[in-house]
CSV table of C-alpha atoms and ligand atoms in Angstrom, one decimal:
chain,number,residue,atom,x,y,z
A,7,MET,CA,-12.5,4.0,-40.5
A,8,PRO,CA,-11.4,0.7,-39.2
A,9,GLU,CA,-10.3,0.6,-35.7
A,10,PRO,CA,-6.3,0.3,-35.2
A,11,GLN,CA,-5.5,-3.0,-34.0
A,12,ILE,CA,-3.3,-1.8,-31.2
A,13,ASN,CA,-4.6,1.1,-29.2
A,14,PRO,CA,-2.3,2.6,-26.6
A,15,TRP,CA,-5.0,4.1,-24.5
A,16,SER,CA,-7.3,1.1,-24.1
A,17,SER,CA,-6.9,-0.7,-20.8
A,18,ASN,CA,-8.5,-4.1,-21.9
A,19,GLN,CA,-6.1,-5.5,-24.3
A,20,SER,CA,-5.5,-9.0,-25.0
A,21,VAL,CA,-2.8,-9.2,-27.6
A,22,ASP,CA,-1.7,-12.3,-29.7
A,23,VAL,CA,2.1,-11.9,-29.8
A,24,GLU,CA,2.5,-14.2,-33.0
A,25,LYS,CA,0.1,-12.2,-34.8
A,26,LEU,CA,1.7,-8.8,-33.8
A,27,PHE,CA,5.0,-10.2,-35.2
A,28,SER,CA,3.5,-11.1,-38.4
A,29,ASP,CA,1.2,-8.1,-38.9
A,30,PHE,CA,3.5,-5.3,-37.7
A,31,GLY,CA,7.0,-6.4,-38.5
A,32,ILE,CA,8.0,-6.8,-34.8
A,33,ASP,CA,10.9,-9.6,-34.8
A,34,PRO,CA,11.2,-12.3,-32.2
A,35,ILE,CA,13.9,-11.5,-29.8
A,36,ALA,CA,15.2,-14.9,-29.4
A,37,PRO,CA,17.6,-15.0,-32.5
A,38,VAL,CA,19.4,-11.9,-31.1
A,39,ILE,CA,20.0,-13.0,-27.5
A,40,PRO,CA,23.2,-14.9,-28.3
A,41,GLU,CA,24.4,-11.5,-29.6
A,42,LEU,CA,24.6,-10.0,-26.0
A,43,PRO,CA,27.4,-10.6,-23.7
A,44,SER,CA,25.3,-11.0,-20.9
A,45,VAL,CA,21.5,-12.0,-21.0
A,46,PRO,CA,19.1,-10.4,-18.6
A,47,TYR,CA,16.6,-12.4,-16.8
A,48,PHE,CA,13.8,-10.8,-18.7
A,49,MET,CA,15.0,-12.2,-21.8
A,50,ARG,CA,16.0,-15.6,-20.4
A,51,ARG,CA,12.5,-15.9,-18.8
A,52,GLY,CA,10.6,-14.9,-22.0
A,53,ILE,CA,9.1,-11.7,-20.7
A,54,VAL,CA,10.8,-9.7,-23.4
A,55,VAL,CA,9.6,-11.4,-26.7
A,56,GLY,CA,10.0,-9.0,-29.6
A,57,HIS,CA,12.0,-6.3,-30.8
A,58,ARG,CA,12.5,-3.7,-33.7
A,59,ASP,CA,16.1,-3.2,-34.8
A,60,TYR,CA,17.7,-4.2,-31.5
A,61,ARG,CA,20.8,-5.7,-33.1
A,62,GLN,CA,22.4,-2.2,-33.4
A,63,ILE,CA,21.8,-2.1,-29.4
A,64,ALA,CA,23.4,-5.6,-29.0
A,65,ALA,CA,26.4,-4.3,-31.1
A,66,ALA,CA,26.8,-1.2,-29.2
A,67,ILE,CA,26.6,-3.1,-25.9
A,68,ARG,CA,29.4,-5.5,-27.2
A,69,ASN,CA,31.7,-3.0,-28.8
A,70,HIS,CA,31.1,-0.3,-26.0
A,71,THR,CA,29.9,2.4,-28.3
A,72,PRO,CA,27.4,5.2,-27.5
A,73,PHE,CA,23.9,4.4,-27.3
A,74,HIS,CA,20.8,5.7,-25.3
A,75,VAL,CA,18.0,4.0,-23.5
A,76,LEU,CA,14.7,5.8,-23.0
A,77,THR,CA,11.1,5.1,-21.6
A,78,GLY,CA,8.1,7.2,-20.4
A,79,PHE,CA,5.4,7.0,-17.8
A,80,MET,CA,2.0,8.6,-18.1
A,81,PRO,CA,1.6,10.1,-14.5
A,82,SER,CA,-2.2,9.2,-14.4
A,83,GLY,CA,-2.4,7.2,-11.2
A,84,HIS,CA,0.3,5.6,-8.7
A,85,PRO,CA,2.7,3.5,-10.0
A,86,HIS,CA,2.2,-0.2,-9.3
A,87,LEU,CA,4.1,-3.5,-9.8
A,88,GLY,CA,2.9,-3.6,-13.6
A,89,HIS,CA,5.3,-0.7,-14.2
A,90,LEU,CA,8.5,-2.3,-12.8
A,91,MET,CA,9.4,-4.3,-15.8
A,92,VAL,CA,10.3,-1.4,-18.1
A,93,MET,CA,12.0,0.3,-15.3
A,94,LYS,CA,14.2,-2.8,-14.7
A,95,GLU,CA,14.7,-3.0,-18.7
A,96,VAL,CA,16.0,0.7,-18.5
A,97,VAL,CA,18.2,0.2,-15.3
A,98,TRP,CA,19.9,-2.9,-17.2
A,99,HIS,CA,20.6,-1.0,-20.5
A,100,VAL,CA,22.3,1.8,-18.4
A,101,GLU,CA,24.4,-0.9,-16.7
A,102,GLN,CA,25.4,-2.0,-20.2
A,103,GLY,CA,26.6,1.5,-21.0
A,104,GLY,CA,23.6,3.3,-22.3
A,105,ASN,CA,22.8,6.8,-21.5
A,106,GLY,CA,19.5,6.6,-19.5
A,107,TYR,CA,16.4,8.9,-20.1
A,108,VAL,CA,13.0,8.7,-18.6
A,109,THR,CA,10.3,11.0,-19.4
A,110,ILE,CA,7.1,11.8,-17.4
A,111,ALA,CA,4.3,12.1,-19.7
A,112,ASP,CA,2.3,14.7,-18.1
A,113,ARG,CA,1.3,16.4,-21.4
A,114,GLU,CA,-0.3,12.8,-22.4
A,115,ALA,CA,-1.8,12.5,-18.9
A,116,HIS,CA,-3.4,16.1,-19.1
A,117,ALA,CA,-4.6,15.9,-22.7
A,118,VAL,CA,-6.0,12.2,-22.7
A,119,ARG,CA,-6.9,11.4,-19.1
A,120,GLY,CA,-7.8,14.9,-17.9
A,121,ILE,CA,-5.3,15.0,-14.9
A,122,SER,CA,-4.2,18.3,-13.6
A,123,TRP,CA,-0.8,19.6,-13.8
A,124,GLU,CA,-0.4,19.5,-10.2
A,125,THR,CA,-1.5,15.7,-9.8
A,126,CYS,CA,0.7,14.9,-12.7
A,127,LYS,CA,3.7,16.2,-10.6
A,128,GLU,CA,2.8,14.2,-7.6
A,129,PHE,CA,2.3,10.9,-9.5
A,130,GLY,CA,5.3,11.7,-11.5
A,131,LYS,CA,7.5,11.8,-8.4
A,132,GLU,CA,6.2,8.5,-7.4
A,133,TYR,CA,7.4,7.0,-10.8
A,134,LEU,CA,10.7,8.5,-10.3
A,135,ALA,CA,11.1,7.4,-6.8
A,136,CYS,CA,10.5,3.8,-8.1
A,137,LEU,CA,13.2,4.2,-10.8
A,138,TYR,CA,15.9,5.3,-8.4
A,139,ALA,CA,15.0,2.7,-6.0
A,140,LEU,CA,15.9,0.1,-8.8
A,141,GLY,CA,19.2,1.9,-9.1
A,142,PHE,CA,18.4,4.2,-12.3
A,143,GLU,CA,21.0,6.7,-13.2
A,144,GLY,CA,20.4,9.2,-15.9
A,145,GLN,CA,18.2,12.2,-17.0
A,146,THR,CA,14.7,12.5,-16.1
A,147,TYR,CA,12.2,15.2,-17.3
A,148,SER,CA,8.7,16.0,-17.5
A,149,GLN,CA,7.3,16.7,-21.0
A,150,SER,CA,5.6,20.0,-19.9
A,151,LYS,CA,8.8,21.5,-18.6
A,152,ASN,CA,11.1,20.6,-21.4
A,153,ASN,CA,11.2,23.3,-23.9
A,154,ARG,CA,13.8,21.7,-26.5
A,155,LEU,CA,11.6,18.8,-26.3
A,156,LYS,CA,8.5,20.7,-27.4
A,157,ASP,CA,10.6,22.5,-30.2
A,158,LEU,CA,11.7,18.9,-31.3
A,159,ALA,CA,8.1,18.1,-31.1
A,160,PHE,CA,7.0,21.0,-33.5
A,161,GLU,CA,9.7,20.1,-35.9
A,162,ALA,CA,8.5,16.3,-35.8
A,163,ALA,CA,5.0,17.7,-36.6
A,164,THR,CA,6.1,18.9,-39.9
A,165,LYS,CA,6.5,15.3,-41.0
A,166,VAL,CA,3.2,13.9,-39.9
A,167,ASN,CA,-0.3,14.6,-41.2
A,168,PHE,CA,-3.9,13.8,-39.9
A,169,SER,CA,-4.4,10.9,-42.3
A,170,GLU,CA,-1.4,9.4,-40.9
A,171,LEU,CA,-2.6,9.7,-37.3
A,172,SER,CA,-5.9,8.4,-38.3
A,173,ALA,CA,-4.5,5.3,-39.9
A,174,ILE,CA,-2.2,4.4,-36.9
A,175,TYR,CA,-4.4,5.4,-34.0
A,176,GLY,CA,-8.0,5.7,-35.4
A,177,PHE,CA,-8.1,9.4,-34.8
A,178,SER,CA,-11.3,11.0,-36.1
A,179,PRO,CA,-12.4,14.7,-36.7
A,180,GLU,CA,-13.6,14.7,-33.1
A,181,THR,CA,-10.2,13.9,-31.8
A,182,ASN,CA,-8.9,16.7,-29.5
A,183,LEU,CA,-6.0,18.5,-30.8
A,184,ALA,CA,-4.1,18.2,-27.7
A,185,HIS,CA,-4.2,14.4,-27.8
A,186,ALA,CA,-2.4,14.5,-31.3
A,187,ASP,CA,-0.1,17.0,-29.5
A,188,SER,CA,0.8,14.5,-26.9
A,189,VAL,CA,1.4,11.9,-29.7
A,190,ILE,CA,4.1,14.2,-31.3
A,191,THR,CA,5.5,14.9,-27.9
A,192,GLN,CA,6.1,11.3,-27.5
A,193,VAL,CA,7.8,11.0,-30.8
A,194,ALA,CA,10.0,13.9,-29.6
A,195,ASP,CA,10.7,12.0,-26.4
A,196,ILE,CA,12.1,9.2,-28.2
A,197,LEU,CA,14.3,11.2,-30.3
A,198,PHE,CA,15.2,13.6,-27.5
A,199,PRO,CA,18.4,11.8,-26.3
A,200,GLN,CA,19.9,12.0,-29.9
A,201,ILE,CA,19.7,16.0,-29.7
A,202,ASP,CA,20.5,16.2,-26.0
A,203,ARG,CA,23.7,14.3,-26.5
A,204,GLU,CA,24.7,13.1,-29.8
A,205,PRO,CA,23.0,10.9,-32.6
A,206,ALA,CA,23.4,7.1,-31.4
A,207,PRO,CA,21.2,4.2,-31.5
A,208,THR,CA,18.4,4.4,-29.1
A,209,VAL,CA,16.4,1.6,-27.5
A,210,VAL,CA,12.8,2.1,-26.2
A,211,PRO,CA,11.7,-0.7,-23.9
A,212,VAL,CA,7.9,-0.7,-24.1
A,213,GLY,CA,4.9,-2.9,-23.6
A,214,ILE,CA,3.4,-4.2,-27.0
A,215,ASP,CA,0.6,-1.3,-26.6
A,216,GLN,CA,3.1,1.4,-27.2
A,217,ASP,CA,4.3,0.1,-30.5
A,218,PRO,CA,2.2,2.6,-32.8
A,219,HIS,CA,4.1,5.3,-31.2
A,220,ILE,CA,7.4,3.5,-31.9
A,221,ARG,CA,6.3,3.1,-35.6
A,222,LEU,CA,5.4,6.6,-36.0
A,223,THR,CA,8.7,7.8,-34.4
A,224,ARG,CA,10.7,5.5,-36.7
A,225,GLY,CA,8.8,7.0,-39.6
A,226,VAL,CA,9.7,10.6,-38.4
A,227,ALA,CA,13.2,9.9,-37.7
A,228,HIS,CA,13.7,8.7,-41.1
A,229,LYS,CA,11.9,11.7,-42.6
A,230,LEU,CA,13.8,14.3,-40.6
A,231,ARG,CA,17.2,12.9,-42.2
A,232,MET,CA,18.8,15.0,-44.9
A,233,PHE,CA,20.3,11.8,-46.7
A,234,THR,CA,19.6,8.3,-47.3
A,235,VAL,CA,22.6,5.8,-47.6
A,236,GLU,CA,22.0,2.6,-49.6
A,237,GLU,CA,24.1,-0.1,-50.7
A,238,ARG,CA,23.8,-0.8,-54.4
A,239,HIS,CA,25.6,-3.4,-56.7
A,240,GLY,CA,29.4,-2.3,-56.2
A,241,PHE,CA,28.7,1.3,-55.0
A,242,ILE,CA,27.0,3.2,-52.2
A,243,SER,CA,24.3,5.4,-53.1
A,244,VAL,CA,23.9,8.7,-50.9
A,245,ARG,CA,20.7,10.4,-51.8
A,246,SER,CA,19.5,13.7,-50.7
A,247,LYS,CA,16.2,14.2,-49.4
A,248,ASN,CA,16.3,17.8,-48.6
A,249,ALA,CA,20.0,18.5,-48.0
A,250,PRO,CA,21.5,21.7,-48.9
A,251,GLU,CA,23.7,21.6,-52.2
A,252,GLN,CA,26.8,22.4,-50.0
A,253,ALA,CA,26.2,19.3,-47.9
A,254,LEU,CA,26.0,17.0,-51.0
A,255,ASP,CA,29.2,18.7,-52.3
A,256,ALA,CA,30.7,17.9,-48.7
A,257,VAL,CA,29.9,14.2,-49.0
A,258,LYS,CA,31.4,14.0,-52.5
A,259,ALA,CA,34.6,15.9,-51.2
A,260,ALA,CA,34.8,13.2,-48.4
A,261,PHE,CA,35.5,10.3,-50.5
A,262,PRO,CA,38.5,9.9,-53.2
A,263,ASP,CA,36.0,7.7,-55.4
A,264,ALA,CA,32.9,9.6,-55.5
A,265,LYS,CA,30.8,11.0,-58.5
A,266,LYS,CA,28.1,13.6,-57.8
A,267,TYR,CA,24.9,13.8,-59.9
A,268,GLU,CA,21.7,15.5,-59.6
A,269,GLY,CA,20.4,14.9,-56.0
A,270,HIS,CA,22.8,12.0,-55.2
A,271,VAL,CA,26.6,10.9,-54.9
A,272,ASP,CA,27.8,7.3,-55.7
A,273,ILE,CA,30.8,6.1,-53.9
A,274,LYS,CA,32.9,3.4,-54.5
A,275,GLY,CA,35.6,1.5,-52.6
A,276,ALA,CA,34.3,2.5,-49.1
A,277,PRO,CA,32.3,0.1,-46.7
A,278,CYS,CA,28.7,1.3,-46.3
A,279,SER,CA,29.2,1.8,-42.5
A,280,ASP,CA,32.0,4.1,-43.0
A,281,VAL,CA,30.0,6.1,-45.7
A,282,SER,CA,27.0,6.2,-43.2
A,283,ALA,CA,29.3,7.6,-40.2
A,284,LYS,CA,30.8,10.2,-42.5
A,285,VAL,CA,27.5,11.2,-44.0
A,286,ARG,CA,26.0,11.7,-40.5
A,287,LEU,CA,28.8,13.9,-39.3
A,288,ILE,CA,28.4,16.0,-42.6
A,289,GLU,CA,24.6,16.2,-42.3
A,290,ARG,CA,25.1,17.5,-38.3
A,291,ALA,CA,27.9,20.0,-39.6
A,292,HIS,CA,24.9,21.2,-41.9
A,293,GLY,CA,22.4,21.7,-39.1
A,294,GLY,CA,20.5,18.4,-39.7
A,295,PHE,CA,19.5,15.8,-37.0
A,296,ALA,CA,21.4,12.7,-38.4
A,297,PHE,CA,19.2,10.8,-36.3
A,298,TYR,CA,19.6,7.0,-36.0
A,299,THR,CA,16.0,5.2,-36.4
A,300,PRO,CA,15.3,4.1,-32.7
A,301,SER,CA,14.9,0.6,-31.7
A,302,SER,CA,12.4,-1.0,-29.4
A,303,THR,CA,11.9,-4.1,-27.2
A,304,TYR,CA,8.4,-5.5,-26.3
A,305,HIS,CA,7.6,-7.2,-23.0
A,306,ILE,CA,4.4,-9.3,-22.4
A,307,PHE,CA,2.2,-7.9,-19.6
A,308,MET,CA,2.1,-9.3,-16.2
A,309,PRO,CA,-1.4,-10.1,-15.7
A,310,GLY,CA,-3.4,-8.5,-13.0
A,311,LEU,CA,-4.5,-10.5,-10.0
A,312,THR,CA,-7.9,-10.6,-11.1
A,313,GLY,CA,-6.8,-12.1,-14.6
A,314,GLY,CA,-6.9,-9.2,-17.1
A,315,LYS,CA,-4.2,-6.6,-17.2
A,316,MET,CA,-2.8,-4.8,-14.2
A,317,SER,CA,-4.7,-1.6,-14.2
A,318,SER,CA,-5.5,1.1,-11.6
A,319,SER,CA,-8.9,1.4,-12.6
A,320,ILE,CA,-9.3,-2.2,-11.2
A,321,PRO,CA,-8.0,-1.9,-7.6
A,322,GLU,CA,-8.0,-5.6,-6.9
A,323,SER,CA,-5.7,-6.4,-10.0
A,324,ILE,CA,-3.0,-4.3,-8.8
A,325,ILE,CA,-0.5,-4.0,-6.0
A,326,SER,CA,0.8,-0.6,-5.4
A,327,PHE,CA,3.8,0.3,-3.5
A,328,TYR,CA,2.5,1.9,-0.3
A,329,GLU,CA,-0.3,-0.6,0.4
A,330,PRO,CA,-0.6,-1.9,3.8
A,331,GLU,CA,0.6,-5.3,4.6
A,332,ALA,CA,-2.8,-6.7,5.4
A,333,THR,CA,-4.2,-5.8,2.0
A,334,ILE,CA,-1.2,-7.2,0.1
A,335,ARG,CA,-1.8,-10.4,1.7
A,336,LYS,CA,-5.5,-10.3,1.1
A,337,LYS,CA,-5.0,-9.3,-2.5
A,338,VAL,CA,-2.5,-12.1,-3.3
A,339,MET,CA,-4.5,-14.7,-1.5
A,340,SER,CA,-7.4,-14.0,-3.7
A,341,GLY,CA,-5.5,-13.9,-6.9
A,342,ILE,CA,-6.4,-16.0,-9.8
A,343,THR,CA,-4.5,-19.3,-10.1
A,344,GLY,CA,-3.9,-21.9,-12.6
A,345,GLY,CA,-5.1,-24.5,-9.9
A,346,LYS,CA,-7.8,-27.2,-10.5
A,347,MET,CA,-11.3,-27.3,-9.0
A,348,THR,CA,-10.6,-29.8,-6.4
A,349,ARG,CA,-7.6,-30.7,-4.2
A,350,GLU,CA,-7.7,-34.5,-5.5
A,351,GLU,CA,-7.7,-33.2,-9.1
A,352,GLN,CA,-4.8,-31.0,-8.6
A,353,LYS,CA,-2.8,-33.7,-6.9
A,354,ARG,CA,-3.4,-35.9,-9.7
A,355,ARG,CA,-3.0,-33.4,-12.6
A,356,GLY,CA,-1.1,-30.6,-11.3
A,357,GLY,CA,-1.6,-27.0,-11.7
A,358,GLU,CA,-1.1,-24.6,-14.9
A,359,PRO,CA,1.6,-22.0,-13.9
A,360,ASP,CA,1.4,-20.4,-17.3
A,361,LYS,CA,-2.1,-19.3,-16.4
A,362,CYS,CA,-1.5,-18.4,-12.9
A,363,SER,CA,-1.2,-14.7,-12.0
A,364,LEU,CA,0.8,-15.6,-8.9
A,365,TYR,CA,3.3,-17.7,-10.7
A,366,LEU,CA,3.7,-14.8,-13.3
A,367,LEU,CA,4.3,-12.5,-10.4
A,368,ASN,CA,7.1,-14.6,-9.0
A,369,LEU,CA,8.6,-15.0,-12.6
A,370,PHE,CA,8.5,-11.3,-13.2
A,371,HIS,CA,9.7,-9.8,-10.1
A,372,MET,CA,9.5,-12.0,-6.9
A,373,VAL,CA,12.1,-15.0,-7.4
A,374,SER,CA,15.5,-13.9,-8.8
A,375,ASP,CA,16.9,-17.0,-8.7
A,376,ASP,CA,16.1,-19.2,-11.7
A,377,ALA,CA,16.5,-22.6,-9.8
A,378,GLU,CA,14.2,-21.5,-7.2
A,379,LEU,CA,11.7,-20.6,-9.9
A,380,ALA,CA,12.0,-23.8,-11.7
A,381,GLU,CA,11.3,-25.7,-8.5
A,382,ILE,CA,8.1,-23.7,-7.9
A,383,ARG,CA,7.1,-24.5,-11.4
A,384,ARG,CA,8.0,-28.3,-11.0
A,385,LYS,CA,6.1,-28.4,-7.7
A,386,CYS,CA,3.0,-27.0,-9.4
A,387,VAL,CA,3.1,-28.9,-12.5
A,388,SER,CA,3.5,-32.2,-10.5
A,389,GLY,CA,0.6,-31.5,-8.2
A,390,GLU,CA,3.1,-31.5,-5.2
A,391,ILE,CA,2.2,-28.3,-3.9
A,392,MET,CA,-1.5,-27.0,-3.5
A,393,CYS,CA,-2.5,-23.3,-4.4
A,394,GLY,CA,-3.1,-22.4,-0.8
A,395,ASN,CA,0.5,-22.9,0.4
A,396,CYS,CA,1.9,-21.5,-2.9
A,397,LYS,CA,-0.2,-18.3,-2.3
A,398,LYS,CA,1.0,-18.1,1.2
A,399,GLU,CA,4.7,-18.1,0.2
A,400,THR,CA,4.0,-15.8,-2.8
A,401,ALA,CA,2.4,-13.3,-0.3
A,402,GLU,CA,5.4,-13.7,2.0
A,403,ARG,CA,7.8,-12.8,-0.8
A,404,VAL,CA,5.8,-10.1,-2.1
A,405,VAL,CA,5.3,-8.4,1.5
A,406,ALA,CA,9.3,-8.7,2.0
A,407,PHE,CA,9.9,-7.3,-1.5
A,408,LEU,CA,7.8,-4.2,-0.9
A,409,LYS,CA,9.2,-3.4,2.7
A,410,ASP,CA,12.6,-3.4,1.2
A,411,PHE,CA,11.2,-1.5,-2.1
A,412,ARG,CA,9.6,1.2,0.0
A,413,GLU,CA,12.6,2.0,2.1
A,414,LYS,CA,14.7,2.5,-1.2
A,415,MET,CA,11.9,4.7,-2.6
A,416,ASP,CA,12.0,6.7,0.6
A,417,ALA,CA,15.7,7.0,0.5
A,418,ALA,CA,15.5,8.1,-3.2
A,419,ALA,CA,13.0,10.9,-2.5
A,420,GLU,CA,15.6,13.5,-2.1
A,421,LYS,CA,17.0,12.8,-5.6
A,422,ILE,CA,13.8,13.9,-7.3
A,423,GLU,CA,12.9,16.8,-9.3
A,424,VAL,CA,9.9,17.0,-11.7
B,502,LIG,N1,2.6,6.9,-23.9
B,502,LIG,C1,3.3,6.2,-22.7
B,502,LIG,C2,2.4,5.6,-21.7
B,502,LIG,O1,1.2,5.6,-21.8
B,502,LIG,C3,4.4,7.0,-21.9
B,502,LIG,C4,5.4,7.6,-22.9
B,502,LIG,C5,5.5,8.9,-23.0
B,502,LIG,C6,6.4,6.9,-23.4
B,502,LIG,N2,6.7,9.2,-23.7
B,502,LIG,C7,7.2,7.9,-24.1
B,502,LIG,C8,6.8,5.6,-23.5
B,502,LIG,C9,8.4,7.6,-24.8
B,502,LIG,C10,7.9,5.3,-24.1
B,502,LIG,C11,9.0,6.3,-24.8
B,502,LIG,O2,2.6,5.0,-20.6
B,503,LIG,FE1,-0.2,-21.0,-9.2
B,503,LIG,FE2,1.1,-22.1,-7.3
B,503,LIG,FE3,-1.4,-22.8,-7.8
B,503,LIG,FE4,0.6,-23.5,-9.5
B,503,LIG,S1,0.3,-24.2,-7.3
B,503,LIG,S2,-1.3,-22.7,-10.0
B,503,LIG,S3,1.9,-21.7,-9.1
B,503,LIG,S4,-0.8,-20.8,-7.1
């Protein structure tokens, strides 16, 4: 069995973004950005790089039509700065009119990392405090407490077999059944807003490592539909996959120029979008899910201060929210930079911000003003500033940011239910 190329549970990933685009069918976000009425900094700055089907989300934002935004966190450790990006993406989409959902993936943490339910609860609360500190509004839940979610997971499981799981995740006969269960629960997470509220486009902001779950869910969403709607030459074909006969009759009856055949209805003189919308209503009226295939966005990872991924398993790589000031300063001051070996060389040739964990920390979270960030970059590249000073300035920003953020987290504590 070949190893899958993206493993959501591995912590040492280095991903080649271009290759992912070509191998897995993730599209670059750049061409879609002009379709948004306002461009968030994480797209402007090249942090969010890819997407699947994001155009339907951009359209919903522009047209003020319903859409959902959902992401999830596995409560296997304290949240840290590396988790802020997706949180901010969710908050931004809620501000744009989306219905916000956040799941605490305690089933996954318990099944995959062996974390006790009690500990999951404690970590889960911290994640939610961060979210509310960022201004999140919407629904939150823990997987293990959400019965409708678990029923949906079971339904989704009727559409997935073991060979698909091994192809996507490299699961083997030794893979624990609960691990597979946590995967199908995540599929249900992504579809949950559509049963909780209404079928609507849903965007799932994630890191690139989570794409296997997105691919699996998109497949399941499609398989759970009663109908497919396709544009053909001069007509629209509505095919039944597993629709009851009365539902197919209802499709025929809904359009004046429609012909019913064995297993499909062909419709003339109606735009595809109208047919899709009506077919969805009919599907729902006959007990179907009528899911929209979910969309996703992919952001690059903020590197850890030690170079690789920010990971709780390497304490020096991360900054978590309740660290003492002295530790924060120490970690920032010993972070990996894009500086040169000697002062002279750096003055002459400048530093390399794109390889610098501290520059990226500024780019991701510490400097909100684009002009200020551009100035840091200019001074670095031109050799005008040395790493020592630049680190000190960054440390001050991080300390100030965390002081303010902790206050907001504490204030949010009362909103939290897990
Ligand atoms: N698997 C995700 C992680 O490792 C957590 C998660 C659970 C999730 N359900 C989700 C992410 C739904 C996005 C959407 O962090
Ligand atoms: Fe990084 Fe600043 Fe050094 Fe440039 S000057 S490499 S941004 S620490």
